[in-house]
Amino acid sequence: MLATEPWEYSLNIPNDVRAVTVSRRTLRLILTVHGLIRLVDVAELLATELISNAVRHTKGPAALRVRWSPPGTLWIGAWDADPEPPGPLVPRRQTADLEDGRGLALVRACADVWGWQPLSRRGSRGKYVWCECALEASECIPG
């Protein structure tokens, strides 16, 4: 059954590369329980990129926030302890096997809308990078 009421979850995560897997699996469970299995693939990709950046490029804790607003918008956001703007949208060097630098380009390609803002959380400065995807636009074919 499709979620008809709004809901929101937050997951505080340590600065640990395993947090990406925990976040992805938690998000999959949340979406499945709320009947939003159609959003799982693109939401996992988006959350993985946001949390990976938070864990890889900062030294402090991070948090994943997931929010649903009927009739069909999913917001995914990641807070981290670095107040600097997110990295470049496209890789500095365009090569087929370059792994670094593609995360935000994937977010831009797969999300309907994305953005960032400086943020204070529990007395710490940082930033919040977010994106949204609509239920009817739940496929992502980067290109």
mmCIF file with all atom_site columns, C-alpha atoms in Angstrom:
data_model
loop_
_atom_site.group_PDB
_atom_site.id
_atom_site.type_symbol
_atom_site.label_atom_id
_atom_site.label_alt_id
_atom_site.label_comp_id
_atom_site.label_asym_id
_atom_site.label_entity_id
_atom_site.label_seq_id
_atom_site.pdbx_PDB_ins_code
_atom_site.Cartn_x
_atom_site.Cartn_y
_atom_site.Cartn_z
_atom_site.occupancy
_atom_site.B_iso_or_equiv
_atom_site.pdbx_formal_charge
_atom_site.auth_seq_id
_atom_site.auth_comp_id
_atom_site.auth_asym_id
_atom_site.auth_atom_id
_atom_site.pdbx_PDB_model_num
ATOM 1   C CA . MET A 1 1   ? 0.000  0.000  0.000   1.00 0.00 ? 1   MET A CA 1
ATOM 2   C CA . LEU A 1 2   ? 1.308  3.423  -1.006  1.00 0.00 ? 2   LEU A CA 1
ATOM 3   C CA . ALA A 1 3   ? 2.040  5.894  1.796   1.00 0.00 ? 3   ALA A CA 1
ATOM 4   C CA . THR A 1 4   ? -0.796 8.425  1.938   1.00 0.00 ? 4   THR A CA 1
ATOM 5   C CA . GLU A 1 5   ? 0.328  10.293 5.060   1.00 0.00 ? 5   GLU A CA 1
ATOM 6   C CA . PRO A 1 6   ? 3.502  12.378 5.368   1.00 0.00 ? 6   PRO A CA 1
ATOM 7   C CA . TRP A 1 7   ? 6.393  10.910 7.362   1.00 0.00 ? 7   TRP A CA 1
ATOM 8   C CA . GLU A 1 8   ? 10.009 11.667 8.163   1.00 0.00 ? 8   GLU A CA 1
ATOM 9   C CA . TYR A 1 9   ? 13.012 9.681  9.418   1.00 0.00 ? 9   TYR A CA 1
ATOM 10  C CA . SER A 1 10  ? 16.484 10.772 10.494  1.00 0.00 ? 10  SER A CA 1
ATOM 11  C CA . LEU A 1 11  ? 19.491 8.515  10.916  1.00 0.00 ? 11  LEU A CA 1
ATOM 12  C CA . ASN A 1 12  ? 22.553 9.839  12.744  1.00 0.00 ? 12  ASN A CA 1
ATOM 13  C CA . ILE A 1 13  ? 25.692 8.187  11.460  1.00 0.00 ? 13  ILE A CA 1
ATOM 14  C CA . PRO A 1 14  ? 29.338 8.195  12.538  1.00 0.00 ? 14  PRO A CA 1
ATOM 15  C CA . ASN A 1 15  ? 32.179 9.076  10.205  1.00 0.00 ? 15  ASN A CA 1
ATOM 16  C CA . ASP A 1 16  ? 32.660 5.495  9.053   1.00 0.00 ? 16  ASP A CA 1
ATOM 17  C CA . VAL A 1 17  ? 32.587 4.114  5.510   1.00 0.00 ? 17  VAL A CA 1
ATOM 18  C CA . ARG A 1 18  ? 30.201 1.382  6.704   1.00 0.00 ? 18  ARG A CA 1
ATOM 19  C CA . ALA A 1 19  ? 27.629 4.116  7.339   1.00 0.00 ? 19  ALA A CA 1
ATOM 20  C CA . VAL A 1 20  ? 26.917 4.256  3.605   1.00 0.00 ? 20  VAL A CA 1
ATOM 21  C CA . THR A 1 21  ? 25.755 0.633  3.559   1.00 0.00 ? 21  THR A CA 1
ATOM 22  C CA . VAL A 1 22  ? 23.751 1.071  6.773   1.00 0.00 ? 22  VAL A CA 1
ATOM 23  C CA . SER A 1 23  ? 22.078 4.174  5.347   1.00 0.00 ? 23  SER A CA 1
ATOM 24  C CA . ARG A 1 24  ? 21.241 2.475  2.051   1.00 0.00 ? 24  ARG A CA 1
ATOM 25  C CA . ARG A 1 25  ? 19.748 -0.598 3.755   1.00 0.00 ? 25  ARG A CA 1
ATOM 26  C CA . THR A 1 26  ? 17.793 1.549  6.208   1.00 0.00 ? 26  THR A CA 1
ATOM 27  C CA . LEU A 1 27  ? 16.379 3.624  3.366   1.00 0.00 ? 27  LEU A CA 1
ATOM 28  C CA . ARG A 1 28  ? 15.381 0.463  1.459   1.00 0.00 ? 28  ARG A CA 1
ATOM 29  C CA . LEU A 1 29  ? 13.541 -0.819 4.536   1.00 0.00 ? 29  LEU A CA 1
ATOM 30  C CA . ILE A 1 30  ? 11.752 2.514  5.117   1.00 0.00 ? 30  ILE A CA 1
ATOM 31  C CA . LEU A 1 31  ? 10.561 2.752  1.524   1.00 0.00 ? 31  LEU A CA 1
ATOM 32  C CA . THR A 1 32  ? 9.487  -0.886 1.407   1.00 0.00 ? 32  THR A CA 1
ATOM 33  C CA . VAL A 1 33  ? 7.473  -0.610 4.633   1.00 0.00 ? 33  VAL A CA 1
ATOM 34  C CA . HIS A 1 34  ? 5.716  2.486  3.280   1.00 0.00 ? 34  HIS A CA 1
ATOM 35  C CA . GLY A 1 35  ? 4.846  0.835  -0.037  1.00 0.00 ? 35  GLY A CA 1
ATOM 36  C CA . LEU A 1 36  ? 7.296  2.921  -2.062  1.00 0.00 ? 36  LEU A CA 1
ATOM 37  C CA . ILE A 1 37  ? 9.347  0.078  -3.528  1.00 0.00 ? 37  ILE A CA 1
ATOM 38  C CA . ARG A 1 38  ? 9.238  1.797  -6.923  1.00 0.00 ? 38  ARG A CA 1
ATOM 39  C CA . LEU A 1 39  ? 11.462 4.563  -5.529  1.00 0.00 ? 39  LEU A CA 1
ATOM 40  C CA . VAL A 1 40  ? 14.042 2.265  -3.932  1.00 0.00 ? 40  VAL A CA 1
ATOM 41  C CA . ASP A 1 41  ? 16.606 2.101  -6.744  1.00 0.00 ? 41  ASP A CA 1
ATOM 42  C CA . VAL A 1 42  ? 16.851 5.809  -7.473  1.00 0.00 ? 42  VAL A CA 1
ATOM 43  C CA . ALA A 1 43  ? 16.543 6.731  -3.770  1.00 0.00 ? 43  ALA A CA 1
ATOM 44  C CA . GLU A 1 44  ? 19.375 4.354  -2.843  1.00 0.00 ? 44  GLU A CA 1
ATOM 45  C CA . LEU A 1 45  ? 21.578 5.868  -5.548  1.00 0.00 ? 45  LEU A CA 1
ATOM 46  C CA . LEU A 1 46  ? 20.847 9.414  -4.383  1.00 0.00 ? 46  LEU A CA 1
ATOM 47  C CA . ALA A 1 47  ? 21.295 8.639  -0.682  1.00 0.00 ? 47  ALA A CA 1
ATOM 48  C CA . THR A 1 48  ? 24.505 6.704  -1.378  1.00 0.00 ? 48  THR A CA 1
ATOM 49  C CA . GLU A 1 49  ? 26.028 9.678  -3.180  1.00 0.00 ? 49  GLU A CA 1
ATOM 50  C CA . LEU A 1 50  ? 24.975 12.182 -0.509  1.00 0.00 ? 50  LEU A CA 1
ATOM 51  C CA . ILE A 1 51  ? 26.142 10.062 2.432   1.00 0.00 ? 51  ILE A CA 1
ATOM 52  C CA . SER A 1 52  ? 29.334 8.987  0.662   1.00 0.00 ? 52  SER A CA 1
ATOM 53  C CA . ASN A 1 53  ? 30.271 12.637 0.222   1.00 0.00 ? 53  ASN A CA 1
ATOM 54  C CA . ALA A 1 54  ? 29.449 13.403 3.852   1.00 0.00 ? 54  ALA A CA 1
ATOM 55  C CA . VAL A 1 55  ? 31.586 10.531 5.142   1.00 0.00 ? 55  VAL A CA 1
ATOM 56  C CA . ARG A 1 56  ? 34.440 10.842 2.664   1.00 0.00 ? 56  ARG A CA 1
ATOM 57  C CA . HIS A 1 57  ? 34.958 14.603 2.742   1.00 0.00 ? 57  HIS A CA 1
ATOM 58  C CA . THR A 1 58  ? 34.392 15.451 6.406   1.00 0.00 ? 58  THR A CA 1
ATOM 59  C CA . LYS A 1 59  ? 35.853 14.368 9.726   1.00 0.00 ? 59  LYS A CA 1
ATOM 60  C CA . GLY A 1 60  ? 32.749 14.592 11.866  1.00 0.00 ? 60  GLY A CA 1
ATOM 61  C CA . PRO A 1 61  ? 29.436 12.785 12.168  1.00 0.00 ? 61  PRO A CA 1
ATOM 62  C CA . ALA A 1 62  ? 26.678 13.014 9.569   1.00 0.00 ? 62  ALA A CA 1
ATOM 63  C CA . ALA A 1 63  ? 22.962 12.376 9.306   1.00 0.00 ? 63  ALA A CA 1
ATOM 64  C CA . LEU A 1 64  ? 20.563 11.084 6.678   1.00 0.00 ? 64  LEU A CA 1
ATOM 65  C CA . ARG A 1 65  ? 17.074 12.570 6.543   1.00 0.00 ? 65  ARG A CA 1
ATOM 66  C CA . VAL A 1 66  ? 14.253 11.054 4.499   1.00 0.00 ? 66  VAL A CA 1
ATOM 67  C CA . ARG A 1 67  ? 10.850 12.690 4.156   1.00 0.00 ? 67  ARG A CA 1
ATOM 68  C CA . TRP A 1 68  ? 7.737  11.731 2.197   1.00 0.00 ? 68  TRP A CA 1
ATOM 69  C CA . SER A 1 69  ? 5.052  14.185 1.199   1.00 0.00 ? 69  SER A CA 1
ATOM 70  C CA . PRO A 1 70  ? 1.955  12.777 -0.483  1.00 0.00 ? 70  PRO A CA 1
ATOM 71  C CA . PRO A 1 71  ? 0.854  12.564 -3.175  1.00 0.00 ? 71  PRO A CA 1
ATOM 72  C CA . GLY A 1 72  ? 4.321  11.661 -4.376  1.00 0.00 ? 72  GLY A CA 1
ATOM 73  C CA . THR A 1 73  ? 7.510  13.510 -3.404  1.00 0.00 ? 73  THR A CA 1
ATOM 74  C CA . LEU A 1 74  ? 10.457 11.974 -1.591  1.00 0.00 ? 74  LEU A CA 1
ATOM 75  C CA . TRP A 1 75  ? 13.102 14.264 -0.074  1.00 0.00 ? 75  TRP A CA 1
ATOM 76  C CA . ILE A 1 76  ? 16.524 12.856 0.797   1.00 0.00 ? 76  ILE A CA 1
ATOM 77  C CA . GLY A 1 77  ? 19.109 14.941 2.601   1.00 0.00 ? 77  GLY A CA 1
ATOM 78  C CA . ALA A 1 78  ? 22.494 14.539 4.218   1.00 0.00 ? 78  ALA A CA 1
ATOM 79  C CA . TRP A 1 79  ? 23.935 16.773 6.914   1.00 0.00 ? 79  TRP A CA 1
ATOM 80  C CA . ASP A 1 80  ? 27.655 16.843 7.524   1.00 0.00 ? 80  ASP A CA 1
ATOM 81  C CA . ALA A 1 81  ? 30.032 18.847 9.688   1.00 0.00 ? 81  ALA A CA 1
ATOM 82  C CA . ASP A 1 82  ? 31.795 20.717 6.857   1.00 0.00 ? 82  ASP A CA 1
ATOM 83  C CA . PRO A 1 83  ? 30.268 24.139 6.098   1.00 0.00 ? 83  PRO A CA 1
ATOM 84  C CA . GLU A 1 84  ? 31.994 24.345 2.705   1.00 0.00 ? 84  GLU A CA 1
ATOM 85  C CA . PRO A 1 85  ? 29.781 24.029 -0.398  1.00 0.00 ? 85  PRO A CA 1
ATOM 86  C CA . PRO A 1 86  ? 29.563 20.592 -2.000  1.00 0.00 ? 86  PRO A CA 1
ATOM 87  C CA . GLY A 1 87  ? 32.224 19.720 -4.571  1.00 0.00 ? 87  GLY A CA 1
ATOM 88  C CA . PRO A 1 88  ? 32.043 20.231 -8.317  1.00 0.00 ? 88  PRO A CA 1
ATOM 89  C CA . LEU A 1 89  ? 29.058 19.013 -10.275 1.00 0.00 ? 89  LEU A CA 1
ATOM 90  C CA . VAL A 1 90  ? 31.169 17.408 -12.977 1.00 0.00 ? 90  VAL A CA 1
ATOM 91  C CA . PRO A 1 91  ? 34.492 15.629 -12.760 1.00 0.00 ? 91  PRO A CA 1
ATOM 92  C CA . ARG A 1 92  ? 37.602 17.744 -13.144 1.00 0.00 ? 92  ARG A CA 1
ATOM 93  C CA . ARG A 1 93  ? 38.997 15.192 -15.598 1.00 0.00 ? 93  ARG A CA 1
ATOM 94  C CA . GLN A 1 94  ? 36.494 13.363 -17.759 1.00 0.00 ? 94  GLN A CA 1
ATOM 95  C CA . THR A 1 95  ? 37.700 9.772  -17.992 1.00 0.00 ? 95  THR A CA 1
ATOM 96  C CA . ALA A 1 96  ? 35.740 6.552  -18.218 1.00 0.00 ? 96  ALA A CA 1
ATOM 97  C CA . ASP A 1 97  ? 37.302 5.022  -15.107 1.00 0.00 ? 97  ASP A CA 1
ATOM 98  C CA . LEU A 1 98  ? 37.373 8.126  -12.872 1.00 0.00 ? 98  LEU A CA 1
ATOM 99  C CA . GLU A 1 99  ? 35.422 7.407  -9.684  1.00 0.00 ? 99  GLU A CA 1
ATOM 100 C CA . ASP A 1 100 ? 35.893 10.645 -7.726  1.00 0.00 ? 100 ASP A CA 1
ATOM 101 C CA . GLY A 1 101 ? 33.813 13.674 -8.588  1.00 0.00 ? 101 GLY A CA 1
ATOM 102 C CA . ARG A 1 102 ? 30.820 11.973 -10.189 1.00 0.00 ? 102 ARG A CA 1
ATOM 103 C CA . GLY A 1 103 ? 28.537 11.869 -7.146  1.00 0.00 ? 103 GLY A CA 1
ATOM 104 C CA . LEU A 1 104 ? 26.898 15.255 -7.447  1.00 0.00 ? 104 LEU A CA 1
ATOM 105 C CA . ALA A 1 105 ? 26.672 14.863 -11.224 1.00 0.00 ? 105 ALA A CA 1
ATOM 106 C CA . LEU A 1 106 ? 24.656 11.674 -10.584 1.00 0.00 ? 106 LEU A CA 1
ATOM 107 C CA . VAL A 1 107 ? 22.477 13.498 -8.066  1.00 0.00 ? 107 VAL A CA 1
ATOM 108 C CA . ARG A 1 108 ? 21.857 16.267 -10.595 1.00 0.00 ? 108 ARG A CA 1
ATOM 109 C CA . ALA A 1 109 ? 21.011 13.713 -13.305 1.00 0.00 ? 109 ALA A CA 1
ATOM 110 C CA . CYS A 1 110 ? 18.723 11.523 -11.182 1.00 0.00 ? 110 CYS A CA 1
ATOM 111 C CA . ALA A 1 111 ? 16.955 13.954 -8.847  1.00 0.00 ? 111 ALA A CA 1
ATOM 112 C CA . ASP A 1 112 ? 14.160 16.237 -9.934  1.00 0.00 ? 112 ASP A CA 1
ATOM 113 C CA . VAL A 1 113 ? 15.622 19.063 -7.838  1.00 0.00 ? 113 VAL A CA 1
ATOM 114 C CA . TRP A 1 114 ? 18.659 19.322 -5.587  1.00 0.00 ? 114 TRP A CA 1
ATOM 115 C CA . GLY A 1 115 ? 20.423 21.955 -3.538  1.00 0.00 ? 115 GLY A CA 1
ATOM 116 C CA . TRP A 1 116 ? 22.435 22.693 -0.432  1.00 0.00 ? 116 TRP A CA 1
ATOM 117 C CA . GLN A 1 117 ? 22.488 25.166 2.415   1.00 0.00 ? 117 GLN A CA 1
ATOM 118 C CA . PRO A 1 118 ? 24.797 26.007 5.312   1.00 0.00 ? 118 PRO A CA 1
ATOM 119 C CA . LEU A 1 119 ? 23.384 24.642 8.546   1.00 0.00 ? 119 LEU A CA 1
ATOM 120 C CA . SER A 1 120 ? 23.959 24.617 12.279  1.00 0.00 ? 120 SER A CA 1
ATOM 121 C CA . ARG A 1 121 ? 23.110 21.412 14.110  1.00 0.00 ? 121 ARG A CA 1
ATOM 122 C CA . ARG A 1 122 ? 23.517 20.905 17.840  1.00 0.00 ? 122 ARG A CA 1
ATOM 123 C CA . GLY A 1 123 ? 25.941 23.810 18.031  1.00 0.00 ? 123 GLY A CA 1
ATOM 124 C CA . SER A 1 124 ? 28.072 22.551 15.132  1.00 0.00 ? 124 SER A CA 1
ATOM 125 C CA . ARG A 1 125 ? 28.337 24.201 11.764  1.00 0.00 ? 125 ARG A CA 1
ATOM 126 C CA . GLY A 1 126 ? 27.975 22.208 8.615   1.00 0.00 ? 126 GLY A CA 1
ATOM 127 C CA . LYS A 1 127 ? 25.858 21.894 5.504   1.00 0.00 ? 127 LYS A CA 1
ATOM 128 C CA . TYR A 1 128 ? 22.728 20.133 4.369   1.00 0.00 ? 128 TYR A CA 1
ATOM 129 C CA . VAL A 1 129 ? 22.696 18.720 0.836   1.00 0.00 ? 129 VAL A CA 1
ATOM 130 C CA . TRP A 1 130 ? 19.276 17.586 -0.319  1.00 0.00 ? 130 TRP A CA 1
ATOM 131 C CA . CYS A 1 131 ? 17.393 16.316 -3.325  1.00 0.00 ? 131 CYS A CA 1
ATOM 132 C CA . GLU A 1 132 ? 13.896 15.302 -4.181  1.00 0.00 ? 132 GLU A CA 1
ATOM 133 C CA . CYS A 1 133 ? 12.381 12.821 -6.541  1.00 0.00 ? 133 CYS A CA 1
ATOM 134 C CA . ALA A 1 134 ? 8.789  12.319 -7.563  1.00 0.00 ? 134 ALA A CA 1
ATOM 135 C CA . LEU A 1 135 ? 7.103  8.931  -7.573  1.00 0.00 ? 135 LEU A CA 1
ATOM 136 C CA . GLU A 1 136 ? 6.205  9.237  -11.258 1.00 0.00 ? 136 GLU A CA 1
ATOM 137 C CA . ALA A 1 137 ? 9.826  10.107 -12.194 1.00 0.00 ? 137 ALA A CA 1
ATOM 138 C CA . SER A 1 138 ? 11.466 7.267  -10.273 1.00 0.00 ? 138 SER A CA 1
ATOM 139 C CA . GLU A 1 139 ? 13.862 6.043  -12.934 1.00 0.00 ? 139 GLU A CA 1
ATOM 140 C CA . CYS A 1 140 ? 17.360 7.332  -13.488 1.00 0.00 ? 140 CYS A CA 1
ATOM 141 C CA . ILE A 1 141 ? 19.332 6.906  -16.641 1.00 0.00 ? 141 ILE A CA 1
ATOM 142 C CA . PRO A 1 142 ? 22.390 9.163  -16.256 1.00 0.00 ? 142 PRO A CA 1
ATOM 143 C CA . GLY A 1 143 ? 23.820 10.301 -19.458 1.00 0.00 ? 143 GLY A CA 1
#
